[in-house]
XYZ file of N, CA, C and O in Angstrom:
724
model
N -3.708 19.883 -11.252
C -4.003 19.388 -12.731
C -3.075 19.081 -13.908
O -3.466 18.121 -14.261
N -2.010 19.594 -13.713
C -0.865 18.879 -15.110
C -0.265 18.076 -14.840
O 0.385 17.223 -15.569
N 0.579 18.708 -12.887
C 1.434 17.442 -12.730
C 0.376 16.078 -12.753
O 1.026 14.422 -13.868
N -0.849 15.184 -12.723
C -1.745 14.862 -13.038
C -1.940 14.426 -14.351
O -1.523 13.003 -14.578
N -1.973 14.952 -15.055
C -2.631 14.475 -16.631
C -0.836 14.321 -17.382
O -0.750 14.047 -18.113
N -0.209 14.745 -16.619
C 1.796 14.533 -16.748
C 2.349 13.089 -16.323
O 3.164 12.155 -17.680
N 1.442 12.243 -15.402
C 2.024 11.430 -14.250
C 1.312 10.893 -15.008
O 1.719 9.631 -15.482
N 0.204 10.536 -15.091
C -0.900 9.422 -16.284
C -0.612 8.613 -17.508
O 0.517 7.033 -17.461
N 0.007 9.679 -18.619
C 1.022 8.246 -19.095
C 1.970 7.101 -18.690
O 2.036 6.736 -19.777
N 3.124 8.328 -18.066
C 4.339 7.416 -17.336
C 3.812 6.897 -17.355
O 4.382 5.476 -17.174
N 2.509 6.539 -16.186
C 2.568 5.481 -15.099
C 1.743 4.205 -15.721
O 1.925 3.309 -16.383
N 1.418 5.132 -17.215
C 0.461 3.638 -17.598
C 1.095 3.365 -19.044
O 0.612 2.239 -19.083
N 2.564 3.776 -19.217
C 3.249 2.840 -19.779
C 3.997 2.015 -19.285
O 4.941 1.579 -20.467
N 3.840 1.914 -18.166
C 4.353 1.168 -17.039
C 3.371 0.405 -17.128
O 4.360 -1.371 -17.604
N 2.642 0.457 -17.022
C 1.338 -0.349 -16.677
C 1.006 -1.764 -18.099
O 0.907 -2.704 -18.014
N 1.295 -1.211 -19.422
C 0.819 -1.327 -20.032
C 1.728 -2.766 -20.174
O 1.158 -3.568 -20.703
N 3.036 -2.623 -20.578
C 3.616 -3.709 -21.251
C 3.507 -5.137 -20.040
O 4.487 -6.150 -19.815
N 3.178 -4.439 -18.101
C 3.224 -5.332 -17.319
C 2.252 -5.733 -17.368
O 1.728 -7.116 -16.530
N 1.122 -5.240 -18.052
C -0.676 -5.873 -17.978
C 0.026 -7.170 -18.638
O -0.688 -8.576 -19.024
N -0.113 -6.818 -20.407
C 0.690 -8.284 -20.861
C 1.377 -8.945 -20.434
O 0.869 -10.403 -20.490
N 2.462 -8.679 -19.364
C 3.332 -9.992 -19.849
C 2.703 -10.638 -18.118
O 3.302 -11.325 -17.821
N 1.479 -9.511 -17.581
C 1.133 -11.041 -16.523
C 2.032 -10.187 -15.166
O 1.938 -11.278 -14.608
N 2.650 -8.669 -15.719
C 3.861 -9.305 -13.897
C 3.012 -7.803 -13.169
O 2.577 -7.140 -13.661
N 3.643 -7.721 -11.843
C 2.616 -7.414 -10.819
C 3.395 -5.574 -11.005
O 4.375 -6.007 -11.174
N 2.850 -5.063 -10.475
C 3.305 -3.517 -11.052
C 2.382 -2.475 -9.596
O 1.461 -2.129 -9.661
N 3.269 -2.375 -8.685
C 3.527 -1.639 -7.253
C 3.312 0.014 -7.442
O 4.721 0.161 -7.753
N 2.911 0.348 -6.995
C 2.726 2.389 -6.477
C 3.256 2.281 -5.454
O 1.963 1.829 -3.660
N 4.334 3.071 -4.945
C 3.759 3.350 -3.323
C 4.080 4.782 -3.504
O 3.409 5.516 -3.961
N 2.541 4.921 -1.645
C 1.658 5.792 -1.291
C 2.953 6.331 -0.029
O 2.509 6.713 1.099
N 3.761 6.055 -0.444
C 4.419 7.237 1.096
C 4.114 8.123 1.158
O 5.027 8.171 2.999
N 4.965 8.688 0.128
C 4.771 10.296 0.304
C 3.353 10.463 1.018
O 3.204 11.085 0.563
N 3.252 11.088 1.755
C 2.053 11.762 2.572
C 1.467 13.169 1.693
O 0.644 13.621 1.491
N 2.953 13.547 1.289
C 2.542 15.283 1.016
C 1.806 14.935 -0.257
O 1.120 15.440 -1.143
N 1.013 13.231 -0.998
C 1.256 13.383 -2.708
C 0.584 12.133 -2.971
O -0.265 11.028 -3.570
N 0.088 11.462 -1.365
C -1.247 10.600 -1.293
C -2.396 10.700 -1.775
O -2.447 10.053 -2.800
N -2.997 12.028 -2.223
C -4.038 12.207 -2.222
C -3.703 12.304 -4.248
O -4.865 11.601 -4.460
N -2.415 12.509 -4.411
C -2.360 12.755 -6.412
C -1.864 11.119 -6.544
O -2.926 10.545 -7.452
N -2.082 10.644 -5.212
C -0.711 8.778 -5.725
C -2.616 7.533 -5.673
O -3.311 7.715 -6.689
N -3.911 8.167 -5.121
C -5.376 8.138 -4.904
C -6.115 8.032 -6.204
O -6.517 7.648 -6.304
N -6.188 9.097 -6.509
C -6.304 9.884 -7.488
C -5.688 9.088 -8.814
O -6.820 8.619 -9.800
N -3.970 9.557 -8.992
C -3.908 8.209 -9.914
C -4.414 7.073 -9.889
O -4.172 6.722 -11.339
N -4.048 6.602 -8.725
C -4.581 4.939 -8.654
C -6.108 5.464 -9.461
O -6.222 3.746 -10.424
N -6.485 5.569 -9.156
C -7.948 5.421 -9.834
C -8.153 5.724 -10.713
O -8.854 5.272 -11.862
N -7.685 6.180 -11.921
C -7.919 6.865 -12.674
C -7.169 5.950 -13.660
O -7.884 5.562 -14.854
N -6.248 5.329 -13.269
C -5.256 4.614 -14.159
C -6.941 2.601 -13.889
O -6.527 2.311 -14.627
N -7.296 2.847 -12.833
C -7.740 1.588 -12.277
C -8.847 1.225 -12.571
O -9.617 0.368 -14.446
N -9.301 2.886 -13.698
C -10.602 2.960 -15.071
C -10.563 2.361 -15.958
O -10.894 1.821 -16.259
N -9.106 2.664 -15.899
C -8.516 2.199 -17.436
C -8.021 0.924 -17.627
O -8.483 0.139 -18.681
N -7.049 0.125 -16.869
C -7.695 -0.915 -16.242
C -8.303 -1.519 -16.489
O -8.703 -3.384 -17.318
N -9.485 -1.227 -15.846
C -10.313 -2.457 -15.752
C -11.789 -2.061 -17.090
O -12.005 -2.981 -17.781
N -10.999 -1.180 -17.980
C -11.790 -1.274 -19.784
C -10.710 -1.803 -20.417
O -11.234 -2.830 -21.506
N -9.012 -2.274 -20.134
C -8.312 -2.574 -21.244
C -8.034 -4.271 -21.129
O -7.714 -4.943 -21.399
N -7.565 -4.105 -19.872
C -6.550 -5.330 -18.760
C -7.194 -5.964 -18.084
O -7.193 -6.545 -16.249
N -8.923 -5.531 -17.519
C -9.535 -6.440 -16.873
C -9.214 -7.478 -16.065
O -10.046 -7.579 -14.652
N -9.018 -8.853 -16.142
C -8.374 -9.156 -15.854
C -6.652 -9.411 -15.066
O -6.925 -10.400 -14.285
N -6.023 -8.677 -15.257
C -4.598 -8.463 -15.173
C -4.579 -8.279 -12.950
O -5.294 -7.271 -12.701
N -3.935 -8.627 -12.095
C -4.537 -8.430 -11.041
C -3.649 -7.839 -10.458
O -3.418 -8.341 -8.818
N -2.403 -8.042 -11.285
C -0.898 -7.235 -10.815
C -1.270 -5.470 -10.493
O 0.649 -5.521 -10.118
N -1.746 -4.876 -10.396
C -1.554 -3.350 -9.788
C -2.449 -3.210 -8.910
O -2.758 -4.073 -7.653
N -1.116 -2.557 -8.048
C -1.155 -2.419 -6.591
C -0.521 -1.817 -5.784
O -0.157 -0.738 -6.449
N -0.686 -1.179 -4.588
C 0.215 0.329 -4.284
C 0.777 -0.633 -2.379
O 0.134 -1.491 -1.920
N 1.609 0.403 -2.629
C 2.277 -0.076 -0.962
C 2.397 0.963 0.185
O 2.096 2.339 -0.249
N 1.903 0.648 0.657
C 1.092 1.056 2.404
C 1.842 1.672 3.642
O 2.984 0.420 3.937
N 2.386 2.253 3.956
C 3.356 2.124 4.903
C 2.455 2.410 5.958
O 1.636 3.407 5.961
N 2.713 1.791 6.761
C 1.472 1.932 8.007
C 1.634 2.335 9.664
O 1.248 3.202 10.170
N 3.147 3.225 9.230
C 3.710 4.498 9.692
C 3.212 5.346 9.936
O 3.112 6.705 10.676
N 1.887 5.519 8.753
C 1.332 6.876 7.778
C 0.497 7.330 8.799
O -0.901 6.298 8.820
N -0.444 7.531 9.465
C -1.356 7.832 10.418
C -2.728 8.166 9.304
O -3.586 7.418 9.404
N -2.372 8.053 8.397
C -3.857 7.362 7.284
C -3.615 6.666 6.297
O -4.914 6.284 5.892
N -2.957 5.036 6.897
C -2.676 4.224 6.276
C -4.081 3.465 5.972
O -4.283 2.447 5.256
N -4.997 3.222 7.216
C -5.609 2.689 7.432
C -7.023 3.150 6.565
O -7.759 1.749 5.802
N -6.978 4.405 6.674
C -7.734 4.843 5.027
C -7.634 4.657 3.943
O -8.541 4.365 3.355
N -6.277 4.786 3.522
C -5.877 4.655 1.994
C -6.981 3.253 1.840
O -6.617 2.649 0.743
N -6.333 1.912 2.509
C -6.760 0.352 2.797
C -7.646 0.574 2.088
O -8.418 -0.435 1.511
N -8.169 1.701 2.876
C -9.854 0.805 2.421
C -10.759 2.269 1.276
O -11.851 1.674 0.415
N -9.945 3.272 0.749
C -10.045 3.818 -0.140
C -10.082 2.667 -1.277
O -10.855 2.613 -2.150
N -8.825 1.908 -1.365
C -8.431 1.232 -2.466
C -9.087 -0.547 -2.381
O -9.504 -0.732 -3.488
N -10.214 -0.467 -1.648
C -11.052 -1.849 -1.251
C -12.240 -0.884 -1.715
O -12.560 -1.456 -3.102
N -12.284 0.359 -2.648
C -14.107 1.439 -2.275
C -13.406 0.961 -3.841
O -14.668 0.642 -4.269
N -12.146 2.112 -4.113
C -11.838 1.756 -4.999
C -11.584 0.146 -6.177
O -12.163 0.059 -7.725
N -11.226 -0.596 -6.224
C -11.425 -2.098 -6.801
C -13.113 -3.154 -6.655
O -12.993 -2.797 -7.713
N -13.844 -1.968 -5.698
C -15.260 -2.825 -5.721
C -16.122 -1.881 -7.216
O -16.736 -2.415 -7.646
N -15.239 -0.912 -6.801
C -16.026 -0.171 -8.421
C -16.122 0.260 -9.056
O -16.455 -0.159 -9.879
N -14.725 -0.200 -9.155
C -14.232 -1.316 -10.774
C -13.735 -2.078 -10.958
O -13.261 -2.793 -12.347
N -14.398 -3.168 -10.568
C -14.360 -4.138 -10.175
C -13.929 -4.914 -10.731
O -13.572 -5.653 -11.850
N -12.598 -4.952 -9.391
C -10.905 -4.880 -9.925
C -10.060 -5.394 -8.732
O -10.963 -5.516 -8.074
N -9.350 -6.283 -9.228
C -8.256 -6.987 -7.896
C -7.147 -6.726 -7.631
O -6.397 -6.537 -8.791
N -6.910 -6.360 -6.696
C -5.753 -5.234 -6.884
C -4.488 -5.534 -5.468
O -4.878 -7.137 -4.933
N -3.131 -5.788 -5.271
C -2.550 -6.102 -4.679
C -2.359 -4.598 -3.592
O -2.116 -3.912 -4.521
N -1.893 -4.657 -2.197
C -1.927 -4.150 -1.468
C -0.315 -4.480 -0.247
O -0.620 -5.748 0.113
N 0.785 -3.591 -0.991
C 1.726 -4.381 0.435
C 1.852 -3.784 1.843
O 1.688 -2.021 1.514
N 1.960 -3.833 2.495
C 2.111 -3.244 3.767
C 2.975 -3.237 4.086
O 3.804 -4.443 4.501
N 3.497 -1.960 4.436
C 4.708 -2.103 4.741
C 4.892 -0.808 6.739
O 3.906 -0.482 7.006
N 5.930 -2.209 7.746
C 5.916 -1.248 8.534
C 7.163 0.351 9.019
O 7.208 0.985 7.817
N 7.429 0.459 10.232
C 7.648 1.352 10.158
C 9.165 1.986 9.628
O 10.228 0.696 9.668
N 9.692 3.008 8.743
C 10.920 2.746 7.820
C 11.622 3.568 8.183
O 11.580 5.169 8.408
N 12.369 3.279 9.239
C 12.879 4.697 10.372
C 13.492 6.202 9.595
O 13.363 7.570 10.492
N 14.178 5.794 8.146
C 14.910 7.123 7.785
C 13.239 8.027 7.362
O 13.522 9.841 6.904
N 12.315 7.163 6.045
C 11.374 7.883 5.556
C 10.346 8.061 7.061
O 9.901 9.918 6.940
N 10.025 7.580 8.092
C 9.463 7.971 9.018
C 10.209 10.205 9.569
O 9.181 10.192 9.686
N 11.408 9.194 9.623
C 11.944 10.999 10.223
C 11.788 12.015 8.849
O 11.908 13.185 9.681
N 11.886 11.360 8.225
C 11.744 12.673 7.418
C 10.834 13.214 7.183
O 10.611 14.326 7.038
N 9.742 12.532 6.709
C 8.256 12.930 6.533
C 8.194 13.899 8.090
O 7.008 15.155 9.064
N 8.416 12.927 10.045
C 8.488 13.626 10.377
C 9.030 15.341 10.553
O 8.499 16.401 11.369
N 10.332 15.581 10.507
C 11.201 16.979 10.744
C 10.724 17.416 9.262
O 10.087 18.649 9.970
N 9.661 16.895 8.594
C 9.293 18.747 7.430
C 7.621 18.703 7.656
O 7.686 20.071 7.967
N 7.330 17.457 8.749
C 6.176 18.525 9.504
C 6.570 18.945 10.286
O 5.721 20.124 10.709
N 7.925 19.242 11.138
C 7.942 20.471 11.873
C 8.167 21.551 11.665
O 8.429 22.978 11.937
N 9.013 21.515 10.245
C 9.218 23.129 10.034
C 8.798 23.004 9.543
O 8.385 24.484 8.876
N 7.612 22.791 9.539
C 5.904 23.045 8.143
C 5.664 24.478 9.650
O 3.993 24.564 9.118
N 5.629 23.789 11.516
C 4.958 24.089 12.124
C 3.769 23.691 11.736
O 2.632 24.360 12.579
N 3.259 22.616 11.748
C 1.904 21.522 11.474
C 1.077 21.431 12.773
O 2.021 20.917 14.319
N 0.242 21.747 13.237
C -0.590 21.346 14.824
C -0.212 19.447 14.588
O -0.150 19.242 16.044
N -0.483 18.987 14.039
C -0.225 17.420 14.520
C 0.458 17.306 13.011
O 1.388 17.777 12.640
N 0.805 15.960 13.082
C 1.936 14.450 12.230
C 1.731 13.864 11.920
O 0.591 12.874 11.878
N 1.717 13.671 9.892
C 1.256 13.014 9.933
C 1.748 11.022 10.140
O 1.325 10.640 8.430
N 3.086 11.167 11.140
C 3.245 9.876 11.097
C 2.869 9.597 12.595
O 2.783 10.786 13.129
N 2.833 8.302 12.929
C 2.636 8.097 14.145
C 3.937 8.038 15.681
O 5.331 8.324 14.541
N 4.052 8.792 16.218
C 5.093 9.402 16.615
C 5.235 8.726 17.886
O 6.562 8.192 18.193
N 4.983 7.413 18.235
C 5.201 6.385 19.657
C 5.603 4.836 18.269
O 3.903 4.454 17.230
N 6.265 4.180 18.224
C 5.962 2.760 18.118
C 4.902 1.556 18.374
O 4.311 1.367 16.951
N 4.592 2.014 18.471
C 3.686 1.364 19.279
C 2.062 1.484 18.650
O 1.478 0.130 18.463
N 1.835 2.936 18.543
C 0.832 2.826 17.928
C 1.301 2.920 16.067
O 0.477 2.055 16.029
N 2.129 2.658 15.265
C 2.701 2.510 14.464
C 2.895 0.351 13.987
O 2.172 0.330 13.598
N 2.811 -0.098 15.006
C 2.245 -1.209 15.578
C 1.347 -2.045 15.188
O 0.352 -2.600 14.662
N 0.083 -1.273 15.859
C -1.518 -1.372 15.800
C -1.611 -0.622 14.815
O -2.987 -1.202 14.162
N -1.428 0.163 14.557
C -1.724 0.436 12.524
C -1.449 -0.767 11.639
O -2.589 -1.096 11.196
N -0.722 -1.514 11.938
C -0.236 -2.345 11.097
C -0.959 -3.575 11.289
O -1.526 -3.986 10.570
N -2.025 -3.472 12.375
C -2.822 -4.731 12.584
C -3.603 -4.800 12.509
O -5.221 -5.406 11.812
N -4.158 -2.940 12.378
C -5.386 -2.336 12.142
C -5.491 -2.735 10.163
O -6.448 -3.386 10.210
N -4.894 -1.981 9.456
C -4.755 -2.323 8.422
C -4.646 -4.097 7.288
O -5.032 -4.443 6.628
N -3.959 -4.575 8.522
C -4.112 -5.885 8.012
C -4.975 -6.666 8.659
O -5.144 -7.189 7.211
N -6.095 -6.086 9.041
C -7.398 -7.080 10.061
C -8.293 -5.968 7.973
O -8.826 -7.091 7.418
N -7.597 -4.745 8.211
C -8.711 -4.384 6.460
C -8.461 -5.122 5.840
O -8.532 -5.062 4.728
N -7.370 -5.593 5.053
C -6.586 -5.937 4.404
C -6.998 -6.932 4.057
O -7.937 -7.655 2.631
N -7.210 -8.125 4.617
C -7.676 -9.522 5.626
C -8.997 -9.308 5.106
O -9.744 -10.467 4.471
N -9.973 -8.801 5.511
C -11.065 -8.891 5.417
C -11.511 -8.555 3.973
O -12.845 -8.402 3.715
N -10.870 -7.819 3.472
C -11.539 -7.374 2.070
C -10.372 -7.948 1.014
O -10.319 -8.035 -0.459
N -10.368 -8.908 1.544
C -9.310 -10.692 0.871
C -9.862 -10.512 -0.732
O -8.816 -11.411 -1.606
N -11.696 -10.263 -1.195
C -12.056 -11.248 -2.411
C -11.205 -9.848 -3.647
O -11.558 -10.361 -4.635
N -11.475 -8.531 -2.658
C -10.918 -7.738 -4.248
C -9.710 -7.416 -3.431
O -8.397 -6.338 -4.883
N -8.821 -7.519 -2.592
C -7.319 -7.298 -2.369
C -6.496 -8.292 -1.927
O -6.938 -9.532 -0.856
N -5.439 -8.818 -2.740
C -4.385 -9.445 -2.015
C -3.321 -9.420 -1.367
O -2.515 -8.226 -1.454
N -3.226 -9.232 -0.362
C -2.361 -9.060 0.548
C -0.566 -9.414 0.340
O -0.996 -10.229 0.624
N 0.124 -8.178 0.606
C 1.579 -8.746 0.888
C 1.961 -8.119 2.156
O 1.811 -6.797 2.271
N 2.338 -8.683 3.041
C 3.003 -8.150 4.598
C 4.495 -8.290 4.224
O 4.469 -9.597 4.122
N 4.928 -6.877 5.168
C 5.865 -7.128 5.491
C 6.484 -6.769 6.654
O 6.342 -5.827 7.139
N 6.516 -7.583 6.534
C 6.763 -7.884 8.497
C 7.907 -8.773 8.924
O 8.825 -9.766 8.515
N 9.256 -8.415 10.308
C 10.116 -9.310 10.455
C 9.719 -10.158 12.336
O 10.447 -9.778 12.236
N 8.345 -9.375 12.603
C 8.474 -9.243 13.475
C 7.321 -10.622 14.105
O 5.670 -10.811 13.135
N 7.825 -11.347 14.734
C 7.067 -12.953 15.551
C 5.228 -12.366 15.286
O 4.824 -12.916 15.085
N 5.560 -12.192 16.412
C 4.247 -11.770 17.099
C 3.397 -11.160 15.829
O 1.566 -11.653 15.720
N 4.081 -10.493 15.580
C 2.744 -9.697 14.080
C 2.572 -11.161 12.504
O 1.724 -10.790 11.942
N 3.547 -11.702 12.561
C 3.560 -12.162 11.998
C 2.193 -13.411 12.066
O 1.443 -14.314 11.734
N 2.660 -13.973 13.549
C 1.649 -14.758 14.394
C -0.159 -14.167 14.428
O -0.659 -14.865 13.280
N 0.029 -12.788 14.215
C -1.409 -12.505 13.932
C -1.654 -12.677 12.678
O -3.116 -12.550 12.749
N -1.345 -11.912 12.229
C -1.862 -11.979 9.908
C -2.076 -13.761 10.139
O -3.075 -13.399 9.232
N -1.528 -14.487 10.565
C -1.837 -16.117 9.903
C -2.849 -15.835 10.181
O -4.250 -17.033 10.177
N -3.322 -16.291 12.114
C -4.225 -16.290 12.347
C -5.829 -15.507 12.050
O -6.770 -15.901 11.398
N -5.532 -14.488 11.701
C -6.599 -13.428 10.757
C -7.084 -14.157 9.493
O -7.858 -14.157 9.161
N -5.554 -14.676 8.688
C -6.249 -14.580 7.508
C -6.417 -16.707 8.096
O -7.441 -16.271 6.977
N -6.298 -17.341 8.674
C -7.166 -18.324 8.512
C -7.903 -18.630 9.019
O -9.360 -18.854 8.058
N -8.938 -17.346 10.176
C -10.112 -17.338 9.823
C -11.124 -16.363 8.515
O -12.063 -17.220 8.594
N -10.586 -15.732 7.739
C -10.412 -15.641 6.654
C -10.975 -16.536 5.072
O -11.779 -16.406 4.803
N -9.984 -17.946 5.883
C -10.286 -18.911 4.518
C -9.241 -17.125 3.671
O -9.115 -17.400 2.281
N -8.237 -16.691 3.968
C -7.769 -15.240 2.576
C -6.551 -16.298 2.085
O -5.759 -16.512 2.601
N -6.113 -15.661 1.215
C -4.805 -16.118 0.518
C -4.126 -14.240 0.376
O -4.793 -13.643 0.948
N -2.483 -14.399 0.844
C -1.525 -13.685 1.242
C -0.888 -14.161 0.511
O 0.166 -14.884 0.504
N 0.325 -12.733 1.456
C 1.596 -13.431 1.049
C 2.892 -12.385 2.255
O 2.041 -11.434 2.611
N 3.680 -13.204 2.490
C 4.543 -12.651 3.038
C 6.369 -12.032 2.619
O 6.241 -12.782 1.608
N 6.575 -11.153 3.096
C 7.414 -10.343 1.892
C 9.002 -10.048 3.582
O 8.790 -9.483 3.767
N 9.450 -10.389 2.820
C 10.858 -9.542 3.555
C 12.521 -8.810 2.863
O 12.623 -9.895 1.538
N 13.219 -8.577 3.057
C 14.514 -7.490 2.387
C 15.583 -9.433 3.006
O 15.818 -9.842 4.066
N 16.023 -9.509 1.157
C 16.638 -10.846 1.783
C 17.936 -10.760 2.655
O 18.152 -9.433 3.102
N 17.972 -11.384 3.552
C 19.196 -11.599 4.808
C 18.361 -11.385 5.852
O 19.082 -11.308 6.652
N 16.896 -11.207 5.936
C 16.336 -10.734 7.492
C 15.589 -11.471 7.981
O 14.837 -12.047 6.696
N 15.480 -11.302 8.981
C 14.705 -12.609 9.869
C 14.502 -14.034 9.230
O 13.446 -14.507 8.806
N 15.519 -14.736 8.708
C 15.938 -16.058 7.495
C 14.699 -17.172 8.636
O 14.165 -18.044 8.656
N 15.403 -17.182 10.065
C 14.772 -17.880 11.108
C 13.323 -18.310 11.388
O 12.561 -18.971 11.264
N 12.465 -17.111 11.399
C 11.062 -16.055 11.215
C 10.688 -17.307 10.448
O 10.059 -17.940 9.869
N 11.023 -16.825 9.053
C 10.012 -17.231 7.630
C 10.148 -19.063 7.668
O 9.566 -19.437 6.477
């Protein structure tokens, strides 16, 4: 509770100027140890945004598809958007080997019976596409932002978005996959 109480004013101090300037602000939900806290903070901030800056659609969350909770997080963000009558951005990120390895290592060191990350790349790929489908299915309240350099994933997202008439964007790291884009 103390961390929550300290965190809210700090994040609000970033939200307020971003909302006034109508620029985007994204919270990263990568750290699975703090996922519930991140969602609680986002929900509390969303309630305040709905009162103070209800037309601002620049508040968002970055979701990592290699986490086993990714699809549930997308569903929770969509429910939050509906609950507060807001639009959010969600940036869906793929497998990040460094972060994945750290989370996996921490879980092993803690002796957890399961892991908070997918242990096979093809499971992460499936998670990414499932999350992409959920984001596109909720395009009325979520503006999907897809980080990918995988041609098959890009093609699948294009097809899903066309079927729904959903607006979205692709994002990439500078210098990567220029030919695909």
